[in-house]
JSON list of C-alpha atoms in Angstrom, two decimals:
[
{"chain": "A", "resi": 186, "resn": "UNK", "atom": "CA", "xyz": [-0.30, 0.02, -0.01]},
{"chain": "A", "resi": 187, "resn": "UNK", "atom": "CA", "xyz": [3.16, 2.40, 1.10]},
{"chain": "A", "resi": 188, "resn": "UNK", "atom": "CA", "xyz": [4.00, 2.46, -3.02]},
{"chain": "A", "resi": 189, "resn": "UNK", "atom": "CA", "xyz": [0.72, 3.31, -4.04]},
{"chain": "A", "resi": 190, "resn": "UNK", "atom": "CA", "xyz": [0.68, 6.00, -1.67]},
{"chain": "A", "resi": 191, "resn": "UNK", "atom": "CA", "xyz": [3.83, 7.60, -2.45]},
{"chain": "A", "resi": 192, "resn": "UNK", "atom": "CA", "xyz": [2.80, 7.27, -6.48]},
{"chain": "A", "resi": 193, "resn": "UNK", "atom": "CA", "xyz": [-0.27, 9.23, -6.08]},
{"chain": "A", "resi": 194, "resn": "UNK", "atom": "CA", "xyz": [1.50, 11.73, -3.97]},
{"chain": "A", "resi": 195, "resn": "UNK", "atom": "CA", "xyz": [4.03, 11.97, -7.12]},
{"chain": "A", "resi": 196, "resn": "UNK", "atom": "CA", "xyz": [1.27, 12.30, -9.45]},
{"chain": "A", "resi": 197, "resn": "UNK", "atom": "CA", "xyz": [-0.75, 15.02, -7.55]},
{"chain": "A", "resi": 198, "resn": "UNK", "atom": "CA", "xyz": [2.75, 17.22, -7.02]},
{"chain": "A", "resi": 199, "resn": "UNK", "atom": "CA", "xyz": [3.08, 16.88, -10.68]},
{"chain": "A", "resi": 200, "resn": "UNK", "atom": "CA", "xyz": [-0.34, 17.81, -11.84]},
{"chain": "A", "resi": 201, "resn": "UNK", "atom": "CA", "xyz": [0.06, 20.58, -9.84]},
{"chain": "A", "resi": 202, "resn": "UNK", "atom": "CA", "xyz": [3.13, 21.33, -11.22]},
{"chain": "A", "resi": 203, "resn": "UNK", "atom": "CA", "xyz": [1.98, 20.74, -14.36]},
{"chain": "A", "resi": 204, "resn": "UNK", "atom": "CA", "xyz": [-0.84, 23.28, -14.20]},
{"chain": "A", "resi": 205, "resn": "UNK", "atom": "CA", "xyz": [1.12, 26.06, -13.01]},
{"chain": "A", "resi": 206, "resn": "UNK", "atom": "CA", "xyz": [3.43, 25.99, -16.00]},
{"chain": "A", "resi": 207, "resn": "UNK", "atom": "CA", "xyz": [0.59, 25.34, -18.11]},
{"chain": "A", "resi": 208, "resn": "UNK", "atom": "CA", "xyz": [-0.60, 28.93, -16.85]},
{"chain": "A", "resi": 209, "resn": "UNK", "atom": "CA", "xyz": [3.21, 30.42, -17.20]},
{"chain": "A", "resi": 210, "resn": "UNK", "atom": "CA", "xyz": [3.74, 29.29, -20.88]},
{"chain": "A", "resi": 211, "resn": "UNK", "atom": "CA", "xyz": [0.00, 30.23, -21.78]},
{"chain": "A", "resi": 212, "resn": "UNK", "atom": "CA", "xyz": [0.59, 33.78, -20.28]},
{"chain": "A", "resi": 213, "resn": "UNK", "atom": "CA", "xyz": [4.05, 34.35, -21.94]},
{"chain": "A", "resi": 214, "resn": "UNK", "atom": "CA", "xyz": [2.16, 33.55, -25.14]},
{"chain": "A", "resi": 215, "resn": "UNK", "atom": "CA", "xyz": [-0.69, 36.38, -24.65]},
{"chain": "A", "resi": 216, "resn": "UNK", "atom": "CA", "xyz": [2.16, 38.89, -23.80]},
{"chain": "A", "resi": 217, "resn": "UNK", "atom": "CA", "xyz": [3.52, 37.85, -26.96]},
{"chain": "A", "resi": 218, "resn": "UNK", "atom": "CA", "xyz": [0.65, 37.75, -29.12]},
{"chain": "A", "resi": 219, "resn": "UNK", "atom": "CA", "xyz": [-0.41, 41.45, -27.70]},
{"chain": "A", "resi": 220, "resn": "UNK", "atom": "CA", "xyz": [3.09, 43.24, -28.33]},
{"chain": "A", "resi": 221, "resn": "UNK", "atom": "CA", "xyz": [2.17, 43.73, -32.00]},
{"chain": "A", "resi": 222, "resn": "UNK", "atom": "CA", "xyz": [-1.79, 44.81, -31.10]},
{"chain": "A", "resi": 223, "resn": "UNK", "atom": "CA", "xyz": [-3.36, 47.79, -30.14]},
{"chain": "A", "resi": 224, "resn": "UNK", "atom": "CA", "xyz": [-5.68, 47.35, -27.62]},
{"chain": "A", "resi": 225, "resn": "UNK", "atom": "CA", "xyz": [-9.47, 48.94, -28.16]},
{"chain": "A", "resi": 226, "resn": "UNK", "atom": "CA", "xyz": [-11.27, 47.42, -24.88]},
{"chain": "A", "resi": 227, "resn": "UNK", "atom": "CA", "xyz": [-11.18, 45.57, -21.71]},
{"chain": "A", "resi": 228, "resn": "UNK", "atom": "CA", "xyz": [-14.11, 43.83, -20.82]},
{"chain": "A", "resi": 229, "resn": "UNK", "atom": "CA", "xyz": [-14.53, 41.77, -17.45]},
{"chain": "A", "resi": 230, "resn": "UNK", "atom": "CA", "xyz": [-14.17, 38.44, -19.58]},
{"chain": "A", "resi": 231, "resn": "UNK", "atom": "CA", "xyz": [-12.41, 39.23, -22.81]},
{"chain": "A", "resi": 232, "resn": "UNK", "atom": "CA", "xyz": [-9.78, 41.65, -24.30]},
{"chain": "A", "resi": 233, "resn": "UNK", "atom": "CA", "xyz": [-10.62, 43.47, -27.53]},
{"chain": "A", "resi": 234, "resn": "UNK", "atom": "CA", "xyz": [-7.35, 44.74, -29.77]},
{"chain": "A", "resi": 235, "resn": "UNK", "atom": "CA", "xyz": [-6.80, 45.57, -33.44]},
{"chain": "A", "resi": 236, "resn": "UNK", "atom": "CA", "xyz": [-4.31, 44.76, -35.63]},
{"chain": "A", "resi": 237, "resn": "UNK", "atom": "CA", "xyz": [-3.64, 46.33, -39.24]},
{"chain": "A", "resi": 238, "resn": "UNK", "atom": "CA", "xyz": [-3.75, 43.67, -41.93]},
{"chain": "A", "resi": 239, "resn": "UNK", "atom": "CA", "xyz": [-1.42, 45.08, -45.07]},
{"chain": "A", "resi": 240, "resn": "UNK", "atom": "CA", "xyz": [-2.07, 48.52, -44.14]},
{"chain": "A", "resi": 241, "resn": "UNK", "atom": "CA", "xyz": [-5.78, 47.84, -44.71]},
{"chain": "A", "resi": 242, "resn": "UNK", "atom": "CA", "xyz": [-8.91, 47.61, -42.50]},
{"chain": "A", "resi": 243, "resn": "UNK", "atom": "CA", "xyz": [-8.26, 46.64, -39.29]},
{"chain": "A", "resi": 244, "resn": "UNK", "atom": "CA", "xyz": [-8.85, 43.08, -38.08]},
{"chain": "A", "resi": 245, "resn": "UNK", "atom": "CA", "xyz": [-10.42, 42.62, -34.58]},
{"chain": "A", "resi": 246, "resn": "UNK", "atom": "CA", "xyz": [-8.31, 39.97, -32.08]},
{"chain": "A", "resi": 247, "resn": "UNK", "atom": "CA", "xyz": [-10.27, 39.32, -29.03]},
{"chain": "A", "resi": 248, "resn": "UNK", "atom": "CA", "xyz": [-9.16, 36.91, -26.17]},
{"chain": "A", "resi": 249, "resn": "UNK", "atom": "CA", "xyz": [-11.70, 35.54, -24.30]},
{"chain": "A", "resi": 250, "resn": "UNK", "atom": "CA", "xyz": [-13.38, 32.27, -22.21]},
{"chain": "A", "resi": 251, "resn": "UNK", "atom": "CA", "xyz": [-14.51, 29.11, -24.60]},
{"chain": "A", "resi": 252, "resn": "UNK", "atom": "CA", "xyz": [-15.05, 26.18, -22.28]},
{"chain": "A", "resi": 253, "resn": "UNK", "atom": "CA", "xyz": [-12.08, 25.65, -20.25]},
{"chain": "A", "resi": 254, "resn": "UNK", "atom": "CA", "xyz": [-9.84, 27.47, -22.69]},
{"chain": "A", "resi": 255, "resn": "UNK", "atom": "CA", "xyz": [-8.50, 31.63, -22.71]},
{"chain": "A", "resi": 256, "resn": "UNK", "atom": "CA", "xyz": [-8.40, 31.25, -26.90]},
{"chain": "A", "resi": 257, "resn": "UNK", "atom": "CA", "xyz": [-7.87, 33.94, -29.25]},
{"chain": "A", "resi": 258, "resn": "UNK", "atom": "CA", "xyz": [-10.55, 34.84, -32.27]},
{"chain": "A", "resi": 259, "resn": "UNK", "atom": "CA", "xyz": [-10.80, 35.01, -35.34]},
{"chain": "A", "resi": 260, "resn": "UNK", "atom": "CA", "xyz": [-10.55, 31.49, -35.50]},
{"chain": "A", "resi": 261, "resn": "UNK", "atom": "CA", "xyz": [-9.66, 29.07, -32.27]},
{"chain": "A", "resi": 262, "resn": "UNK", "atom": "CA", "xyz": [-6.34, 29.64, -30.96]},
{"chain": "A", "resi": 263, "resn": "UNK", "atom": "CA", "xyz": [-6.08, 28.12, -27.42]},
{"chain": "A", "resi": 264, "resn": "UNK", "atom": "CA", "xyz": [-3.52, 30.62, -25.68]},
{"chain": "A", "resi": 265, "resn": "UNK", "atom": "CA", "xyz": [-4.48, 28.85, -21.80]},
{"chain": "A", "resi": 266, "resn": "UNK", "atom": "CA", "xyz": [-6.23, 25.41, -20.94]},
{"chain": "A", "resi": 267, "resn": "UNK", "atom": "CA", "xyz": [-7.82, 24.09, -17.81]},
{"chain": "A", "resi": 268, "resn": "UNK", "atom": "CA", "xyz": [-9.36, 27.09, -16.94]},
{"chain": "A", "resi": 269, "resn": "UNK", "atom": "CA", "xyz": [-12.57, 27.51, -14.72]},
{"chain": "A", "resi": 270, "resn": "UNK", "atom": "CA", "xyz": [-12.83, 31.27, -15.12]},
{"chain": "A", "resi": 271, "resn": "UNK", "atom": "CA", "xyz": [-10.39, 34.28, -16.51]},
{"chain": "A", "resi": 272, "resn": "UNK", "atom": "CA", "xyz": [-11.04, 38.23, -15.40]},
{"chain": "A", "resi": 273, "resn": "UNK", "atom": "CA", "xyz": [-9.67, 41.14, -16.75]},
{"chain": "A", "resi": 274, "resn": "UNK", "atom": "CA", "xyz": [-9.73, 44.67, -14.99]},
{"chain": "A", "resi": 275, "resn": "UNK", "atom": "CA", "xyz": [-8.38, 48.12, -16.59]},
{"chain": "A", "resi": 276, "resn": "UNK", "atom": "CA", "xyz": [-5.71, 49.96, -14.63]},
{"chain": "A", "resi": 277, "resn": "UNK", "atom": "CA", "xyz": [-3.92, 53.56, -16.07]},
{"chain": "A", "resi": 278, "resn": "UNK", "atom": "CA", "xyz": [-0.83, 51.71, -17.87]},
{"chain": "A", "resi": 279, "resn": "UNK", "atom": "CA", "xyz": [-1.74, 48.02, -16.72]},
{"chain": "A", "resi": 280, "resn": "UNK", "atom": "CA", "xyz": [-4.69, 45.16, -17.20]},
{"chain": "A", "resi": 281, "resn": "UNK", "atom": "CA", "xyz": [-5.33, 43.02, -14.18]},
{"chain": "A", "resi": 282, "resn": "UNK", "atom": "CA", "xyz": [-5.52, 39.61, -15.11]},
{"chain": "A", "resi": 283, "resn": "UNK", "atom": "CA", "xyz": [-7.06, 36.75, -12.93]},
{"chain": "A", "resi": 284, "resn": "UNK", "atom": "CA", "xyz": [-6.81, 33.17, -13.68]},
{"chain": "A", "resi": 285, "resn": "UNK", "atom": "CA", "xyz": [-9.02, 30.43, -11.53]},
{"chain": "A", "resi": 286, "resn": "UNK", "atom": "CA", "xyz": [-7.59, 26.64, -12.90]},
{"chain": "A", "resi": 287, "resn": "UNK", "atom": "CA", "xyz": [-9.92, 24.06, -12.98]},
{"chain": "A", "resi": 288, "resn": "UNK", "atom": "CA", "xyz": [-8.30, 22.59, -9.68]},
{"chain": "A", "resi": 289, "resn": "UNK", "atom": "CA", "xyz": [-9.26, 26.02, -7.82]},
{"chain": "A", "resi": 290, "resn": "UNK", "atom": "CA", "xyz": [-5.78, 27.51, -8.03]},
{"chain": "A", "resi": 291, "resn": "UNK", "atom": "CA", "xyz": [-5.89, 31.46, -8.52]},
{"chain": "A", "resi": 292, "resn": "UNK", "atom": "CA", "xyz": [-3.23, 33.44, -10.77]},
{"chain": "A", "resi": 293, "resn": "UNK", "atom": "CA", "xyz": [-3.04, 37.36, -10.71]},
{"chain": "A", "resi": 294, "resn": "UNK", "atom": "CA", "xyz": [-1.02, 38.61, -13.58]},
{"chain": "A", "resi": 295, "resn": "UNK", "atom": "CA", "xyz": [-0.32, 42.31, -15.03]},
{"chain": "A", "resi": 296, "resn": "UNK", "atom": "CA", "xyz": [-0.19, 42.99, -18.67]},
{"chain": "A", "resi": 297, "resn": "UNK", "atom": "CA", "xyz": [0.87, 45.72, -20.23]},
{"chain": "A", "resi": 298, "resn": "UNK", "atom": "CA", "xyz": [-1.33, 47.82, -22.05]}
]
């Protein structure tokens, strides 16, 4: 029984680390994505940006929740998976992003506007 308990504990630690790593990678990907975009609007559960395409009409880029993912639209590009919720609050020069994972872990990050 003891080896089984040790193995379960290792799996639990791995799951927590994997969840944290997923959030960290996704946060960095989101930061990279928004670097070249212009912020239009911060909604409680979405960020709306614009992108100039070939010097023509602006394309709207939206980051919002879909099922258990923070995704990028148009299209369907998952940025962070395994989320219960995401919320955004706009400040003068920053955006506060709060993520709650399916495991109930909460992470708060600040994004540049």
